[in-house]
Coordinates of C-alpha atoms in Angstrom, one line a residue:
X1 CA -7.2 22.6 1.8
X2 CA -6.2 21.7 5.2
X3 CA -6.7 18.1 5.8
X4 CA -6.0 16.2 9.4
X5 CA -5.7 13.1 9.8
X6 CA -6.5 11.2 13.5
X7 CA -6.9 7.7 14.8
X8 CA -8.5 7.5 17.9
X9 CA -6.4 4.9 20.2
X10 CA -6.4 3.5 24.1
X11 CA -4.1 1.3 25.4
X12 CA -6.3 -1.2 26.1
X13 CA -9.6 -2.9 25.2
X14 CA -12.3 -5.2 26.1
X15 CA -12.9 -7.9 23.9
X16 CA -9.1 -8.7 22.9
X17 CA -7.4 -7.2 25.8
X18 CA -4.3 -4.7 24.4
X19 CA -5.1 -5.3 21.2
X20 CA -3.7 -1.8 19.8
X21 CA 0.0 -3.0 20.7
X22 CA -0.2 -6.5 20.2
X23 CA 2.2 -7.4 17.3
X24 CA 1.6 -8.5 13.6
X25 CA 4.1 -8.4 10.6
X26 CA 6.7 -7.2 12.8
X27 CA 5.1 -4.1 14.0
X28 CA 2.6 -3.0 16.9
X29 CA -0.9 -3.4 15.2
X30 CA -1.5 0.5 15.9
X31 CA 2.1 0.8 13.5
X32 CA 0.4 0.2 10.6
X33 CA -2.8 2.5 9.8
X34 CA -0.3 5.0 11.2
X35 CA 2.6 4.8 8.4
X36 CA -0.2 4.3 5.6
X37 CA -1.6 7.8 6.6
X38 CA 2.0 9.5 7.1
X39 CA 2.8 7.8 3.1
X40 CA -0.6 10.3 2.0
X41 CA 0.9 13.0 0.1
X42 CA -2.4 15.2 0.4
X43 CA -3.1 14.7 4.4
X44 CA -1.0 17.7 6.3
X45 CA -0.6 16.1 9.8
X46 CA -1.5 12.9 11.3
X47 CA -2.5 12.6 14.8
X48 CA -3.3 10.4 17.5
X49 CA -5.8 10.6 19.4
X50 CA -5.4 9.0 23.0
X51 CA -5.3 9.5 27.3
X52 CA -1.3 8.3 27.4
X53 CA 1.3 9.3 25.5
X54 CA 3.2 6.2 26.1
X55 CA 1.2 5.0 23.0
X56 CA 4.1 7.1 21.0
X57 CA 6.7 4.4 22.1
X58 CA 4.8 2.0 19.3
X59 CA 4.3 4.7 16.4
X60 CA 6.4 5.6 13.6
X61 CA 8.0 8.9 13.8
X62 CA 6.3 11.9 12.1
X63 CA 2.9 11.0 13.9
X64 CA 1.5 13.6 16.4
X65 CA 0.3 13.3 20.1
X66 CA -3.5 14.3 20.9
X67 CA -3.8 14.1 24.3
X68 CA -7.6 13.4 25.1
X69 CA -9.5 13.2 28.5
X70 CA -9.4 9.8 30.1
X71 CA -13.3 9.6 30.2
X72 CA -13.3 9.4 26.8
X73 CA -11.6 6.0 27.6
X74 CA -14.6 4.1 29.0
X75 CA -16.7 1.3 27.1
X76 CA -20.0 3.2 27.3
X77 CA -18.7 6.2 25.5
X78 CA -19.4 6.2 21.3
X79 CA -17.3 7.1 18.9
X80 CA -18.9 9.7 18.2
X81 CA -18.2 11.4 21.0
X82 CA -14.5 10.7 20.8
X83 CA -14.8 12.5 17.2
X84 CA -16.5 15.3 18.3
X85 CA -13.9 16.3 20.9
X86 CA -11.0 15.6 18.3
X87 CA -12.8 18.1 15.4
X88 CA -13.3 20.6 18.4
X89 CA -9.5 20.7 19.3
X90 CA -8.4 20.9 15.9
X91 CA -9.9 22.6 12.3
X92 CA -9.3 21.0 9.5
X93 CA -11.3 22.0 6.2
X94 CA -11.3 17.8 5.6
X95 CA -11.0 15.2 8.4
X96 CA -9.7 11.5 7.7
X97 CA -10.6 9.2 10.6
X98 CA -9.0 6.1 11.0
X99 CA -8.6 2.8 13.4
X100 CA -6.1 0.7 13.9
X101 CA -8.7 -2.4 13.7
X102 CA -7.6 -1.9 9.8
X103 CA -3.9 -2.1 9.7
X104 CA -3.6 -2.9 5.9
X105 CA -5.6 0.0 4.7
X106 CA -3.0 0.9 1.5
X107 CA -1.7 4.6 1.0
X108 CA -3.0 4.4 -2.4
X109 CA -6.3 3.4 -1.2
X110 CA -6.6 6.5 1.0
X111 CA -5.1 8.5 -1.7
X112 CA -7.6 7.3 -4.2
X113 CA -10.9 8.6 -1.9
X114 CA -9.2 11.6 -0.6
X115 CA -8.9 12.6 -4.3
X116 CA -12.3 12.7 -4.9
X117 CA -13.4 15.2 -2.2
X118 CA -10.5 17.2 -3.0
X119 CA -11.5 17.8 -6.3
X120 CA -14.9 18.7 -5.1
X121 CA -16.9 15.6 -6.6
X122 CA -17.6 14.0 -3.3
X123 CA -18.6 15.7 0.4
X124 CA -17.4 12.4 1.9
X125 CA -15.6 8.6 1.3
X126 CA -15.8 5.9 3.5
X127 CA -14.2 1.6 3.0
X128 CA -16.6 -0.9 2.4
X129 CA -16.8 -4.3 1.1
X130 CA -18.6 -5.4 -1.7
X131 CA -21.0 -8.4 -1.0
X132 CA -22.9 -9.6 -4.2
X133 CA -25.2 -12.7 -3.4
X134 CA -28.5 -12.7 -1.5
X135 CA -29.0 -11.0 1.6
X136 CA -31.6 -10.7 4.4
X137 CA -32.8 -8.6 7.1
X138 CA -35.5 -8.8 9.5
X139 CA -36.6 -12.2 7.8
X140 CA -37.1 -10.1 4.2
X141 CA -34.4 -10.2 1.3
X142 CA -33.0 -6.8 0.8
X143 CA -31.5 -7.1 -2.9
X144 CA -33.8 -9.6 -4.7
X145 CA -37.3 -10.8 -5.6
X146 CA -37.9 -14.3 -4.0
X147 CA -40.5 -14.7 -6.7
X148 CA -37.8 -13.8 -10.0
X149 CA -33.9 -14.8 -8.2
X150 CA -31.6 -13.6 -10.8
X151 CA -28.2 -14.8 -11.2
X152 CA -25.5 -13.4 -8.1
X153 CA -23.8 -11.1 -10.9
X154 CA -27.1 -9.5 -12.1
X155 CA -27.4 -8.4 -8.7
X156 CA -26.9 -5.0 -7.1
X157 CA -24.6 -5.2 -4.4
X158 CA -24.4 -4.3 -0.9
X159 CA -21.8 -2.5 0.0
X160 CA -20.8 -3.3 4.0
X161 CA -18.5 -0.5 5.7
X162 CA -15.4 -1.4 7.3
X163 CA -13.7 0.6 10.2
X164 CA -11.2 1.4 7.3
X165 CA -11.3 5.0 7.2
X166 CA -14.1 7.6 6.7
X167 CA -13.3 11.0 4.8
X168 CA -15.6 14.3 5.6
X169 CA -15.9 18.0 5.2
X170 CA -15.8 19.8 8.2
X171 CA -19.4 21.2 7.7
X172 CA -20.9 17.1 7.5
X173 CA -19.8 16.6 10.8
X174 CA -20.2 20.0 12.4
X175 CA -23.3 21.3 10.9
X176 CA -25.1 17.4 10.2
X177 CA -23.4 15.3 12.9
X178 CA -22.2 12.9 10.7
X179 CA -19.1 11.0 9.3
X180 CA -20.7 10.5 6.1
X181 CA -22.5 12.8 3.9
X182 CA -24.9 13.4 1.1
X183 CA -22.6 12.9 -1.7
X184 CA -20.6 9.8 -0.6
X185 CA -17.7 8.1 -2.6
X186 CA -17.7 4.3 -1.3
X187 CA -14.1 2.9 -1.5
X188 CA -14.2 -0.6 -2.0
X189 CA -11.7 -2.6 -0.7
X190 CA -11.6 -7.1 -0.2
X191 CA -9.3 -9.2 0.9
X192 CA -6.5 -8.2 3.4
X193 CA -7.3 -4.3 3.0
X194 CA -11.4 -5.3 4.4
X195 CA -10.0 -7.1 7.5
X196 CA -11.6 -6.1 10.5
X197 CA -10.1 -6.8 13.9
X198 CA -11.9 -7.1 17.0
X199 CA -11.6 -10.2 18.4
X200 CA -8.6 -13.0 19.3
X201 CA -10.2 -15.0 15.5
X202 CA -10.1 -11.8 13.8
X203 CA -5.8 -11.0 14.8
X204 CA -5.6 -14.5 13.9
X205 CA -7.2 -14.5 10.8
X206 CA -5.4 -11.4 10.0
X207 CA -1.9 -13.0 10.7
X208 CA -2.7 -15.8 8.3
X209 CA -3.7 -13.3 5.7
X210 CA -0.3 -11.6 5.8
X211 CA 1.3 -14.7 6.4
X212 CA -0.1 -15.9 2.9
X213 CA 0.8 -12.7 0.9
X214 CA 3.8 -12.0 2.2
X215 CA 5.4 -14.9 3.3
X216 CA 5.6 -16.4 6.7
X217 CA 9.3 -15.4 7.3
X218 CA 8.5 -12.1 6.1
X219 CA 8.0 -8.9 8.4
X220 CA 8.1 -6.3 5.8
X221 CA 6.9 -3.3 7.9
X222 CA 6.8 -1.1 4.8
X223 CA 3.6 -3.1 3.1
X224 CA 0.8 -0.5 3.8
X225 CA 2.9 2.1 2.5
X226 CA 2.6 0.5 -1.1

């Protein structure tokens, strides 16, 4: 099977301005998702999806430039959108879609989900975070009886998606206009592999995180390759 891989990228960004290039354990954040995917024996190419090409200046080598149009640039556009464009520019018969707000994302991680659709158990796979204690929403609880609370490892768990990676056959997304489909494999991940980075606490968070597994005089640029 023909699988792509593609991270959608722009130089710069609202809430933590250049966030894509700004650097942690040694590398451009954008580095990092980027090598995992190029370690995935089973992906065929890996491409980046962006308006300049001067993003290739902070890649690793063996990564492909996708030129896209620069209106796909502004705030108001969904992500969506951006993937649609992408999957119309290139077939694939499976599409991996990653962000660079996840730079610790393993290669055996990816490897793991990939596996499944390969082998034909799953149509789709997608990160997520495992949180087991008690939850609410819209002023209800959502994963226990307020009139029986059991104990927090009793309890089934929600499962939160990070902006990891999602995994989908070409038909989910052209045919059902979605990045995950009816036969889903959730991937869990925790700790430095769930880090989500968004904002100036979130890089910061994530520095101290690699700082603690790694050392803080460490810059081993080969980590998400493991």
């Amino acid at each position: 099977m023909n699988v792509i891989a593609f991270i959608p990228i722009k130089l710069n960004s609202q809430r933590l301005p250049h966030k894509n290039i700004l650097p942690i354990a040694g590398r451009p954040l954008c580095w990092h998702i980027v090598n995992s995917l190029l370690h995935v024996k089973d992906i065929n190419k890996v491409f980046v999806y962006c308006s300049d090409e001067a993003v290739m200046q902070y890649l690793p080598q063996g990564v492909l430039f996708k030129k896209r149009e620069k209106r796909l640039d502004e705030d108001c556009v969904k992500g969506f959108e951006i993937y649609q464009s992408f999957i119309e520019e290139e077939f694939a018969d499976v599409y991996v879609l990653a962000h660079t707000t996840s730079p610790f994302i393993k290669t055996h991680t990816i490897e793991n989900s990939l596996g499944h659709i390969l082998a034909g158990d799953n149509d789709s796979a997608f990160s997520a975070e495992r949180i087991q204690t008690f939850a609410w929403y819209n002023g209800k609880p959502i994963n226990y009886d307020l009139t029986d609370v059991p104990r927090t490892q009793d309890m089934e768990p929600v499962w939160i998606e990070t902006s990891g990676f999602y995994m989908f056959q070409r038909d989910v997304f052209v045919k059902h206009h979605r990045r995950i489909g009816f036969q889903p494999y959730i991937q869990e991940v925790s700790g430095i592999e769930a880090l989500d980075i968004d904002e100036a606490k979130d890089f910061e968070l994530a520095k101290v995180f690699w700082e603690k597994e790694n050392g803080a005089d460490k810059t081993n640029s080969d980590f998400c390759a493991i």
